[in-house]
CSV table of C-alpha atoms and ligand atoms in Angstrom, one decimal:
chain,number,residue,atom,x,y,z
K,1,UNK,CA,0.2,0.0,0.1
K,2,UNK,CA,1.4,3.5,-1.1
K,3,UNK,CA,-0.1,5.2,2.4
K,4,UNK,CA,-1.5,8.0,0.1
K,5,UNK,CA,-5.0,8.7,0.2
K,6,UNK,CA,-7.3,6.4,-1.9
K,7,UNK,CA,-9.0,8.1,-4.9
K,8,UNK,CA,-12.1,9.3,-4.0
K,9,UNK,CA,-14.7,7.0,-6.2
K,10,UNK,CA,-17.6,9.6,-7.2
K,11,UNK,CA,-18.3,10.0,-11.1
K,12,UNK,CA,-16.4,12.8,-12.5
K,13,UNK,CA,-18.4,14.6,-15.4
K,14,UNK,CA,-19.2,12.1,-17.9
K,15,UNK,CA,-16.7,11.9,-21.5
K,16,UNK,CA,-18.1,12.1,-24.9
K,17,UNK,CA,-15.8,10.6,-26.8
K,18,UNK,CA,-15.0,8.1,-26.8
K,19,UNK,CA,-18.0,6.8,-24.6
K,20,UNK,CA,-16.8,5.8,-21.0
K,21,UNK,CA,-16.4,1.8,-20.9
K,22,UNK,CA,-18.5,0.3,-17.8
K,23,UNK,CA,-18.0,-3.0,-16.7
K,24,UNK,CA,-21.1,-2.7,-14.6
K,25,UNK,CA,-21.1,-0.8,-11.6
K,26,UNK,CA,-17.6,0.2,-12.8
K,27,UNK,CA,-16.4,2.7,-15.2
K,28,UNK,CA,-12.4,2.4,-16.5
K,29,UNK,CA,-10.2,5.2,-17.5
K,30,UNK,CA,-10.2,4.1,-20.7
K,31,UNK,CA,-11.7,1.7,-23.1
K,32,UNK,CA,-8.3,-0.4,-23.8
K,33,UNK,CA,-7.8,-3.5,-21.8
K,34,UNK,CA,-4.6,-5.4,-21.5
K,35,UNK,CA,-5.4,-9.5,-22.3
K,36,UNK,CA,-4.6,-12.4,-20.2
K,37,UNK,CA,-1.7,-14.4,-21.7
K,38,UNK,CA,-1.1,-17.5,-19.6
K,39,UNK,CA,3.0,-17.0,-18.6
K,40,UNK,CA,3.7,-13.6,-19.8
K,41,UNK,CA,0.5,-11.1,-18.6
K,42,UNK,CA,2.5,-11.4,-14.8
K,43,UNK,CA,2.0,-8.4,-12.5
K,44,UNK,CA,5.5,-7.4,-13.3
K,45,UNK,CA,4.2,-6.8,-16.8
K,46,UNK,CA,1.3,-5.3,-16.1
K,47,UNK,CA,3.0,-2.5,-14.1
K,48,UNK,CA,5.3,-1.6,-16.9
K,49,UNK,CA,1.8,-1.6,-18.7
K,50,UNK,CA,0.2,0.6,-16.5
K,51,UNK,CA,3.1,2.9,-16.0
K,52,UNK,CA,3.1,3.9,-19.3
K,53,UNK,CA,-0.7,4.7,-19.1
K,54,UNK,CA,-4.0,4.4,-21.1
K,55,UNK,CA,-4.6,1.1,-19.9
K,56,UNK,CA,-8.4,0.8,-18.5
K,57,UNK,CA,-8.2,-2.9,-17.0
K,58,UNK,CA,-6.0,-6.0,-16.8
K,59,UNK,CA,-6.0,-9.1,-16.5
K,60,UNK,CA,-4.9,-11.9,-14.5
K,61,UNK,CA,-3.9,-15.2,-16.4
K,62,UNK,CA,-5.8,-17.5,-16.3
K,63,UNK,CA,-6.4,-19.3,-12.6
K,64,UNK,CA,-7.8,-22.3,-11.4
K,65,UNK,CA,-10.0,-22.2,-9.0
K,66,UNK,CA,-8.9,-25.5,-7.4
K,67,UNK,CA,-5.3,-24.1,-6.9
K,68,UNK,CA,-6.3,-21.2,-5.5
K,69,UNK,CA,-8.4,-23.2,-2.5
K,70,UNK,CA,-5.7,-25.5,-2.0
K,71,UNK,CA,-3.3,-22.8,-1.9
K,72,UNK,CA,-0.7,-23.9,-4.1
K,73,UNK,CA,2.1,-21.9,-4.8
K,74,UNK,CA,2.0,-21.3,-8.6
K,75,UNK,CA,-1.7,-20.6,-8.5
K,76,UNK,CA,-0.4,-18.0,-5.9
K,77,UNK,CA,1.7,-16.6,-7.7
K,78,UNK,CA,-0.1,-16.2,-10.5
K,79,UNK,CA,-2.8,-14.5,-8.5
K,80,UNK,CA,0.0,-11.5,-6.9
K,81,UNK,CA,-1.6,-8.1,-7.1
K,82,UNK,CA,-0.9,-4.9,-5.6
K,83,UNK,CA,-2.6,-1.6,-5.0
K,84,UNK,CA,-0.6,0.0,-8.0
K,85,UNK,CA,-2.2,-2.8,-10.6
K,86,UNK,CA,-5.7,-1.8,-10.2
K,87,UNK,CA,-8.2,-2.2,-11.4
K,88,UNK,CA,-7.8,-5.8,-11.8
K,89,UNK,CA,-9.6,-8.9,-13.2
K,90,UNK,CA,-8.9,-12.2,-12.1
K,91,UNK,CA,-9.5,-14.9,-14.8
K,92,UNK,CA,-10.9,-18.0,-13.5
K,93,UNK,CA,-11.5,-21.3,-15.4
K,94,UNK,CA,-13.1,-24.5,-14.9
K,95,UNK,CA,-16.6,-26.0,-15.6
K,96,UNK,CA,-18.1,-27.5,-12.2
K,97,UNK,CA,-20.1,-24.4,-11.4
K,98,UNK,CA,-19.5,-25.1,-7.7
K,99,UNK,CA,-15.7,-25.3,-7.7
K,100,UNK,CA,-15.7,-21.8,-10.3
K,101,UNK,CA,-18.1,-19.9,-8.0
K,102,UNK,CA,-15.9,-20.6,-4.5
K,103,UNK,CA,-12.9,-19.8,-6.5
K,104,UNK,CA,-14.7,-16.7,-7.6
K,105,UNK,CA,-15.0,-15.5,-3.8
K,106,UNK,CA,-11.2,-16.2,-3.7
K,107,UNK,CA,-10.7,-14.0,-6.2
K,108,UNK,CA,-12.9,-11.0,-4.3
K,109,UNK,CA,-11.2,-11.7,-1.0
K,110,UNK,CA,-7.9,-11.2,-2.5
K,111,UNK,CA,-8.4,-8.0,-4.4
K,112,UNK,CA,-10.1,-8.6,-7.7
K,113,UNK,CA,-12.0,-5.9,-9.1
K,114,UNK,CA,-13.4,-7.9,-12.0
K,115,UNK,CA,-13.9,-11.7,-12.1
K,116,UNK,CA,-13.9,-12.9,-15.8
K,117,UNK,CA,-14.4,-16.5,-17.0
K,118,UNK,CA,-12.4,-17.8,-19.3
K,119,UNK,CA,-14.3,-19.4,-22.1
K,120,UNK,CA,-11.9,-19.5,-25.1
K,121,UNK,CA,-8.4,-21.1,-24.2
K,122,UNK,CA,-8.0,-23.7,-26.7
K,123,UNK,CA,-5.1,-25.6,-25.1
K,124,UNK,CA,-6.2,-29.4,-24.7
K,125,UNK,CA,-4.7,-29.6,-20.7
K,126,UNK,CA,-8.2,-26.8,-20.2
K,127,UNK,CA,-10.6,-28.0,-22.6
K,128,UNK,CA,-10.2,-31.9,-21.7
K,129,UNK,CA,-11.8,-31.2,-18.7
K,130,UNK,CA,-14.3,-29.2,-20.1
K,131,UNK,CA,-13.3,-25.6,-19.5
K,132,UNK,CA,-12.0,-22.7,-21.3
K,133,UNK,CA,-13.9,-22.9,-25.1
K,134,UNK,CA,-14.9,-25.9,-24.8
K,135,UNK,CA,-17.5,-24.3,-22.5
K,136,UNK,CA,-19.0,-23.1,-26.4
K,137,UNK,CA,-19.8,-26.9,-26.9
K,138,UNK,CA,-22.0,-26.8,-24.1
K,139,UNK,CA,-24.2,-23.7,-23.4
K,140,UNK,CA,-26.5,-24.5,-21.2
K,141,UNK,CA,-23.3,-25.4,-18.8
K,142,UNK,CA,-21.3,-22.2,-19.7
K,143,UNK,CA,-24.3,-20.3,-18.3
K,144,UNK,CA,-24.8,-21.9,-15.2
K,145,UNK,CA,-21.0,-21.5,-14.7
K,146,UNK,CA,-21.7,-17.8,-15.2
K,147,UNK,CA,-25.1,-17.7,-13.0
K,148,UNK,CA,-23.6,-19.9,-10.0
K,149,UNK,CA,-20.2,-17.4,-10.3
K,150,UNK,CA,-22.9,-14.1,-10.2
K,151,UNK,CA,-25.0,-15.3,-7.3
K,152,UNK,CA,-21.8,-16.3,-5.3
K,153,UNK,CA,-20.4,-12.7,-6.3
K,154,UNK,CA,-23.7,-11.2,-4.7
K,155,UNK,CA,-23.7,-13.0,-1.4
K,156,UNK,CA,-20.0,-11.2,-0.7
K,157,UNK,CA,-20.6,-7.5,-2.3
K,158,UNK,CA,-17.8,-5.1,-1.0
K,159,UNK,CA,-17.9,-1.7,0.9
K,160,UNK,CA,-17.1,1.5,-0.2
K,161,UNK,CA,-13.3,1.4,1.9
K,162,UNK,CA,-13.1,-2.0,0.3
K,163,UNK,CA,-13.7,-0.5,-3.2
K,164,UNK,CA,-11.8,2.3,-2.6
K,165,UNK,CA,-8.9,-0.1,-2.4
K,166,UNK,CA,-9.4,-1.8,-6.4
K,167,UNK,CA,-10.8,0.9,-8.4
K,168,UNK,CA,-6.7,2.5,-9.2
K,169,UNK,CA,-8.6,5.2,-11.9
K,170,UNK,CA,-11.3,3.5,-12.6
K,171,UNK,CA,-14.9,5.1,-10.7
K,172,UNK,CA,-17.4,3.7,-9.2
K,173,UNK,CA,-21.5,4.4,-10.3
K,174,UNK,CA,-23.0,7.2,-8.7
K,175,UNK,CA,-26.6,6.3,-6.4
K,176,UNK,CA,-25.4,2.8,-5.7
K,177,UNK,CA,-26.5,1.0,-2.6
K,178,UNK,CA,-23.8,1.2,0.4
K,179,UNK,CA,-22.1,-2.4,-0.8
K,180,UNK,CA,-21.9,-3.3,-4.1
K,181,UNK,CA,-20.6,-6.9,-5.7
K,182,UNK,CA,-18.1,-7.5,-7.9
K,183,UNK,CA,-18.6,-7.7,-11.9
K,184,UNK,CA,-18.6,-10.6,-13.9
K,185,UNK,CA,-17.2,-11.0,-17.6
K,186,UNK,CA,-16.6,-13.8,-19.8
K,187,UNK,CA,-14.1,-14.0,-22.1
K,188,UNK,CA,-15.3,-16.0,-25.3
K,189,UNK,CA,-14.3,-17.2,-29.0
K,190,UNK,CA,-16.7,-17.0,-32.0
K,191,UNK,CA,-17.4,-20.3,-31.6
K,192,UNK,CA,-15.7,-24.1,-31.4
K,193,UNK,CA,-16.1,-25.3,-35.5
K,194,UNK,CA,-14.5,-23.1,-38.4
K,195,UNK,CA,-17.4,-24.8,-40.9
K,196,UNK,CA,-19.9,-23.8,-38.4
K,197,UNK,CA,-18.7,-20.1,-38.3
K,198,UNK,CA,-18.6,-19.9,-42.0
K,199,UNK,CA,-21.7,-21.2,-42.3
K,200,UNK,CA,-23.5,-18.6,-40.4
K,201,UNK,CA,-23.8,-21.1,-36.9
K,202,UNK,CA,-21.5,-19.3,-34.5
K,203,UNK,CA,-23.0,-19.6,-31.1
K,204,UNK,CA,-21.3,-16.5,-29.8
K,205,UNK,CA,-24.2,-13.9,-30.8
K,206,UNK,CA,-26.5,-16.3,-28.8
K,207,UNK,CA,-24.0,-17.5,-25.7
K,208,UNK,CA,-23.6,-13.3,-25.3
K,209,UNK,CA,-27.2,-12.7,-24.9
K,210,UNK,CA,-27.5,-15.2,-22.3
K,211,UNK,CA,-24.5,-14.2,-20.1
K,212,UNK,CA,-26.1,-11.0,-20.1
K,213,UNK,CA,-29.4,-12.3,-19.0
K,214,UNK,CA,-27.7,-13.9,-16.2
K,215,UNK,CA,-26.1,-10.9,-15.0
K,216,UNK,CA,-22.7,-11.1,-16.8
K,217,UNK,CA,-22.2,-7.6,-17.4
K,218,UNK,CA,-19.5,-7.0,-20.6
K,219,UNK,CA,-18.4,-10.0,-23.2
K,220,UNK,CA,-14.8,-10.2,-24.2
K,221,UNK,CA,-14.5,-11.9,-27.5
K,222,UNK,CA,-11.6,-13.2,-29.3
K,223,UNK,CA,-12.6,-13.1,-33.0
K,224,UNK,CA,-11.6,-16.5,-33.7
K,225,UNK,CA,-13.1,-20.2,-33.5
K,226,UNK,CA,-11.3,-22.8,-31.3
K,227,UNK,CA,-10.1,-24.9,-34.2
K,228,UNK,CA,-8.1,-21.5,-36.1
K,229,UNK,CA,-6.2,-22.0,-32.8
K,230,UNK,CA,-4.1,-18.6,-33.7
K,231,UNK,CA,-4.1,-18.8,-37.2
K,232,UNK,CA,-5.1,-16.4,-39.9
K,233,UNK,CA,-6.3,-13.3,-39.7
K,234,UNK,CA,-9.1,-12.0,-36.7
K,235,UNK,CA,-12.1,-11.8,-38.1
K,236,UNK,CA,-14.1,-8.8,-37.4
K,237,UNK,CA,-17.5,-9.8,-38.8
K,238,UNK,CA,-17.8,-12.4,-36.2
K,239,UNK,CA,-16.8,-10.2,-33.3
K,240,UNK,CA,-20.0,-7.4,-35.2
K,241,UNK,CA,-21.9,-10.0,-35.1
K,242,UNK,CA,-21.7,-10.4,-31.1
K,243,UNK,CA,-22.3,-6.6,-30.8
K,244,UNK,CA,-25.2,-6.5,-33.0
K,245,UNK,CA,-26.8,-9.5,-31.3
K,246,UNK,CA,-26.3,-8.1,-27.8
K,247,UNK,CA,-28.4,-4.7,-28.8
K,248,UNK,CA,-26.5,-2.5,-26.8
K,249,UNK,CA,-26.8,-4.6,-23.5
K,250,UNK,CA,-23.7,-5.0,-22.4
K,251,UNK,CA,-20.2,-4.1,-23.6
K,252,UNK,CA,-18.8,-5.8,-26.0
K,253,UNK,CA,-14.6,-5.7,-26.1
K,254,UNK,CA,-13.6,-6.8,-29.2
K,255,UNK,CA,-10.1,-9.0,-29.6
K,256,UNK,CA,-7.8,-10.0,-31.7
K,257,UNK,CA,-5.0,-9.1,-34.0
K,258,UNK,CA,-4.0,-5.6,-32.5
K,259,UNK,CA,-0.7,-5.0,-33.0
K,260,UNK,CA,-0.9,-0.9,-33.7
K,261,UNK,CA,-2.7,2.3,-32.2
K,262,UNK,CA,-4.6,2.0,-35.6
K,263,UNK,CA,-5.6,-1.5,-35.1
K,264,UNK,CA,-7.3,-0.7,-32.1
K,265,UNK,CA,-9.4,2.1,-33.8
K,266,UNK,CA,-10.0,-0.3,-37.1
K,267,UNK,CA,-11.3,-2.9,-34.3
K,268,UNK,CA,-14.1,-0.4,-33.1
K,269,UNK,CA,-15.0,0.9,-36.6
K,270,UNK,CA,-15.3,-2.5,-38.2
K,271,UNK,CA,-17.1,-4.1,-35.0
K,272,UNK,CA,-18.8,-1.3,-33.2
K,273,UNK,CA,-17.3,-3.2,-29.9
K,274,UNK,CA,-16.9,-0.4,-26.9
K,275,UNK,CA,-13.2,-1.7,-25.8
K,276,UNK,CA,-10.4,-3.1,-27.2
K,277,UNK,CA,-8.3,-6.1,-25.8
K,278,UNK,CA,-5.1,-6.3,-26.5
K,279,UNK,CA,-2.6,-9.4,-26.0
K,280,UNK,CA,0.4,-10.3,-28.5
K,281,UNK,CA,0.9,-6.0,-29.3
K,282,UNK,CA,1.5,-5.3,-25.6
K,283,UNK,CA,3.9,-8.0,-24.9
K,284,UNK,CA,6.5,-6.2,-28.3
K,285,UNK,CA,4.5,-2.7,-27.7
K,286,UNK,CA,3.8,-2.1,-23.7
K,287,UNK,CA,3.5,1.5,-24.5
K,288,UNK,CA,0.7,0.7,-27.0
K,289,UNK,CA,-2.4,1.5,-24.8
K,290,UNK,CA,-0.8,5.2,-24.6
K,291,UNK,CA,-0.8,5.1,-28.1
K,292,UNK,CA,-4.6,3.4,-28.8
K,293,UNK,CA,-6.1,6.0,-26.7
K,294,UNK,CA,-4.0,9.0,-27.9
K,295,UNK,CA,-5.0,8.2,-31.3
K,296,UNK,CA,-9.0,7.9,-29.9
K,297,UNK,CA,-8.6,10.8,-28.3
K,298,UNK,CA,-6.5,13.3,-30.1
K,299,UNK,CA,-6.1,12.1,-33.2
K,300,UNK,CA,-2.2,11.8,-32.9
K,301,UNK,CA,0.9,9.5,-31.4
K,302,UNK,CA,3.7,10.6,-29.7
K,303,UNK,CA,6.9,9.6,-31.0
K,304,UNK,CA,7.9,6.0,-29.9
K,305,UNK,CA,10.1,5.7,-27.0
K,306,UNK,CA,14.1,5.8,-28.0
K,307,UNK,CA,16.0,3.2,-28.1
K,308,UNK,CA,17.5,3.8,-24.7
K,309,UNK,CA,13.7,4.2,-23.3
K,310,UNK,CA,13.0,0.9,-24.6
K,311,UNK,CA,16.2,-0.7,-22.8
K,312,UNK,CA,15.0,0.6,-19.3
K,313,UNK,CA,11.7,-0.8,-20.3
K,314,UNK,CA,13.4,-4.2,-20.7
K,315,UNK,CA,15.6,-3.8,-17.3
K,316,UNK,CA,12.8,-2.6,-15.1
K,317,UNK,CA,10.6,-5.5,-16.0
K,318,UNK,CA,14.1,-7.9,-15.0
K,319,UNK,CA,14.2,-6.0,-11.8
K,320,UNK,CA,10.5,-6.3,-10.7
K,321,UNK,CA,10.5,-9.7,-11.5
K,322,UNK,CA,13.6,-10.2,-9.1
K,323,UNK,CA,11.6,-8.0,-6.7
K,324,UNK,CA,8.1,-10.0,-7.1
K,325,UNK,CA,9.8,-13.7,-7.5
K,326,UNK,CA,12.8,-14.9,-7.8
K,327,UNK,CA,16.6,-14.9,-9.5
K,328,UNK,CA,15.6,-18.1,-11.1
K,329,UNK,CA,11.9,-17.5,-12.4
K,330,UNK,CA,13.2,-14.2,-13.4
K,331,UNK,CA,16.2,-15.0,-15.6
K,332,UNK,CA,13.9,-17.4,-17.2
K,333,UNK,CA,11.4,-14.9,-18.3
K,334,UNK,CA,14.0,-12.5,-19.4
K,335,UNK,CA,15.4,-15.5,-21.4
K,336,UNK,CA,12.2,-16.2,-23.3
K,337,UNK,CA,10.4,-12.5,-23.2
K,338,UNK,CA,13.8,-10.4,-24.8
K,339,UNK,CA,12.5,-11.4,-28.3
K,340,UNK,CA,9.5,-10.2,-27.8
K,341,UNK,CA,10.6,-6.6,-26.5
K,342,UNK,CA,13.6,-7.0,-29.2
K,343,UNK,CA,10.5,-6.7,-31.8
K,344,UNK,CA,10.9,-2.9,-31.2
K,345,UNK,CA,14.5,-2.5,-31.1
K,346,UNK,CA,17.4,-1.6,-33.2
K,347,UNK,CA,15.7,0.0,-35.9
K,348,UNK,CA,18.0,2.3,-37.9
K,349,UNK,CA,16.8,5.5,-39.7
K,350,UNK,CA,16.8,3.8,-43.1
K,351,UNK,CA,14.2,1.1,-41.0
K,352,UNK,CA,17.1,-1.9,-41.6
K,353,UNK,CA,18.3,-3.2,-38.1
K,354,UNK,CA,21.2,-3.7,-36.0
K,355,UNK,CA,21.9,-5.2,-33.1
K,356,UNK,CA,19.3,-7.1,-32.3
K,357,UNK,CA,20.3,-10.7,-32.6
K,358,UNK,CA,23.1,-10.4,-30.8
K,359,UNK,CA,21.4,-9.6,-27.8
K,360,UNK,CA,19.1,-11.3,-28.2
K,361,UNK,CA,21.6,-14.4,-28.1
K,362,UNK,CA,24.1,-12.3,-25.4
K,363,UNK,CA,20.9,-12.5,-23.1
K,364,UNK,CA,19.7,-16.0,-23.9
K,365,UNK,CA,23.0,-17.3,-22.5
K,366,UNK,CA,23.6,-15.1,-19.6
K,367,UNK,CA,23.6,-17.1,-16.3
K,368,UNK,CA,23.0,-14.2,-13.5
K,369,UNK,CA,21.1,-11.3,-13.5
K,370,UNK,CA,24.3,-9.2,-13.0
K,371,UNK,CA,25.6,-10.0,-16.9
K,372,UNK,CA,21.7,-8.9,-17.7
K,373,UNK,CA,22.3,-5.9,-16.7
K,374,UNK,CA,25.8,-5.8,-18.2
K,375,UNK,CA,24.3,-7.0,-21.5
K,376,UNK,CA,21.8,-3.9,-21.7
K,377,UNK,CA,24.7,-1.7,-21.0
K,378,UNK,CA,26.8,-3.2,-23.6
K,379,UNK,CA,23.6,-2.6,-26.0
K,380,UNK,CA,23.1,0.9,-24.9
K,381,UNK,CA,26.5,1.9,-25.3
K,382,UNK,CA,26.4,0.4,-29.1
K,383,UNK,CA,28.7,-2.7,-28.5
K,384,UNK,CA,26.3,-5.0,-30.4
K,385,UNK,CA,25.0,-2.6,-33.3
K,386,UNK,CA,28.2,-2.8,-34.8
K,387,UNK,CA,27.1,-4.7,-38.3
K,388,UNK,CA,23.5,-5.0,-40.5
K,389,UNK,CA,22.0,-7.7,-39.7
K,390,UNK,CA,20.4,-9.2,-42.9
K,391,UNK,CA,18.1,-11.7,-41.8
K,392,UNK,CA,16.9,-10.1,-39.1
K,393,UNK,CA,14.5,-7.7,-41.5
K,394,UNK,CA,12.0,-10.0,-41.9
K,395,UNK,CA,11.0,-10.1,-38.4
K,396,UNK,CA,8.2,-8.1,-37.7
X,1,FMN,C1,0.4,-17.6,-25.1
X,1,FMN,C2,-0.6,-17.0,-24.6
X,1,FMN,C3,-1.2,-17.5,-23.9
X,1,FMN,C4,-2.7,-17.2,-23.6
X,1,FMN,N1,-3.5,-17.3,-22.7
X,1,FMN,C5,-5.1,-16.9,-22.5
X,1,FMN,C6,-5.0,-16.5,-20.9
X,1,FMN,O1,-4.6,-17.1,-20.1
X,1,FMN,N2,-6.6,-16.6,-21.0
X,1,FMN,C7,-7.3,-16.1,-22.0
X,1,FMN,O2,-8.0,-16.2,-22.0
X,1,FMN,N3,-6.6,-15.9,-23.3
X,1,FMN,C8,-5.4,-16.3,-23.2
X,1,FMN,N4,-4.9,-16.2,-24.4
X,1,FMN,C9,-5.7,-15.8,-25.7
X,1,FMN,C10,-5.3,-14.1,-25.7
X,1,FMN,O3,-5.9,-13.5,-24.1
X,1,FMN,C11,-5.8,-13.6,-26.5
X,1,FMN,O4,-6.9,-13.5,-26.5
X,1,FMN,C12,-5.4,-13.6,-28.3
X,1,FMN,O5,-3.9,-13.4,-28.1
X,1,FMN,C13,-5.3,-12.6,-29.2
X,1,FMN,O6,-5.3,-11.5,-29.1
X,1,FMN,P1,-3.8,-10.5,-29.1
X,1,FMN,O7,-3.9,-10.7,-30.9
X,1,FMN,O8,-4.1,-9.6,-29.1
X,1,FMN,O9,-3.1,-11.7,-28.8
X,1,FMN,C14,-3.6,-16.8,-24.6
X,1,FMN,C15,-2.7,-16.5,-25.7
X,1,FMN,C16,-1.0,-16.7,-26.0
X,1,FMN,C17,-0.9,-16.5,-27.5
């Protein structure tokens, strides 16, 4: 806790454009969300994105309710949050309504601003247990999970003092009772089977309406089918159909393939969605929320950070990881993430790139945190930029 007085949750005058995105009683500062990306959108990374601004809501990676309830170390690490990491969604996966409900209560008791149910994960480990996007093949089960979780959330409403601690820059709607339950959202895909989608049989428009009926206050739609996994390009028309089907009853958040601020604006224009969730684009560009917000509100984007600022982002991420976890885990993370960070590094004025391949190799071979820091220092001092690397030109 910072020790500073918490912000008052009273609403300022309504914003005209873009319209404020309300997740039930919670009004977000912007209409941009950080996606859950298992193994990547940890507390350290969420803090980096928040520091750059423009981020309305972030989410934990998918959490196992059983793991949370048993208190396993992995689940507790994944659910870590702090007072700066607000507002925060905690995402649960599973198909057992009762266990999901108890997991949701745990998340409320441990700082969640929003509870999200994962109905989109295509990974076997999750779908074989009927969770994630397997729920798209059994809508009555999907709805009963959401309904039971919603009931449980209604049984543990938060006081105004509790809300103050988990709003961050978000606000709470005026005129609500003294105690207000945490809102419930779901994240879905268009449907399981691509042939269903192509023949106009996607379940998502229908599912979104059914979820709204049981008190889900926003639905994020990743514009792919489960069979698509991550291939091809996002299907904006599929997201637009979900937007149309709910007819303004709840906001729909569009998700998929937003890599540049312009893609966020295009997502809204092509689908009519109320907000945009960004995943992989943020891994290389944690300042994308700042830029996408600025493009919507001012029509311009600030200059990209310089390479030395980008290197400081890498260093900050690594330092936070060392503080929040341990040396072994921080080394593991920097080793696998340097290629994401490096996607935006090393551009020469003529558009060619240099030094990035050597930087990545050096970081991957580093054995200690001191070595990581000295490699970053060396890159800044120009030590890795001695020659052009044609092989890298096609990387982006
Ligand atoms: C490695 C990886 C892990 C992911 N983990 C999750 C997850 O835990 N929960 C979830 O709802 N979606 C997860 N997703 C899906 C993303 O949230 C998002 O829907 C998808 O990547 C499309 O958005 P993007 O193009 O902005 O990345 C994951 C995606 C990837 C690539």
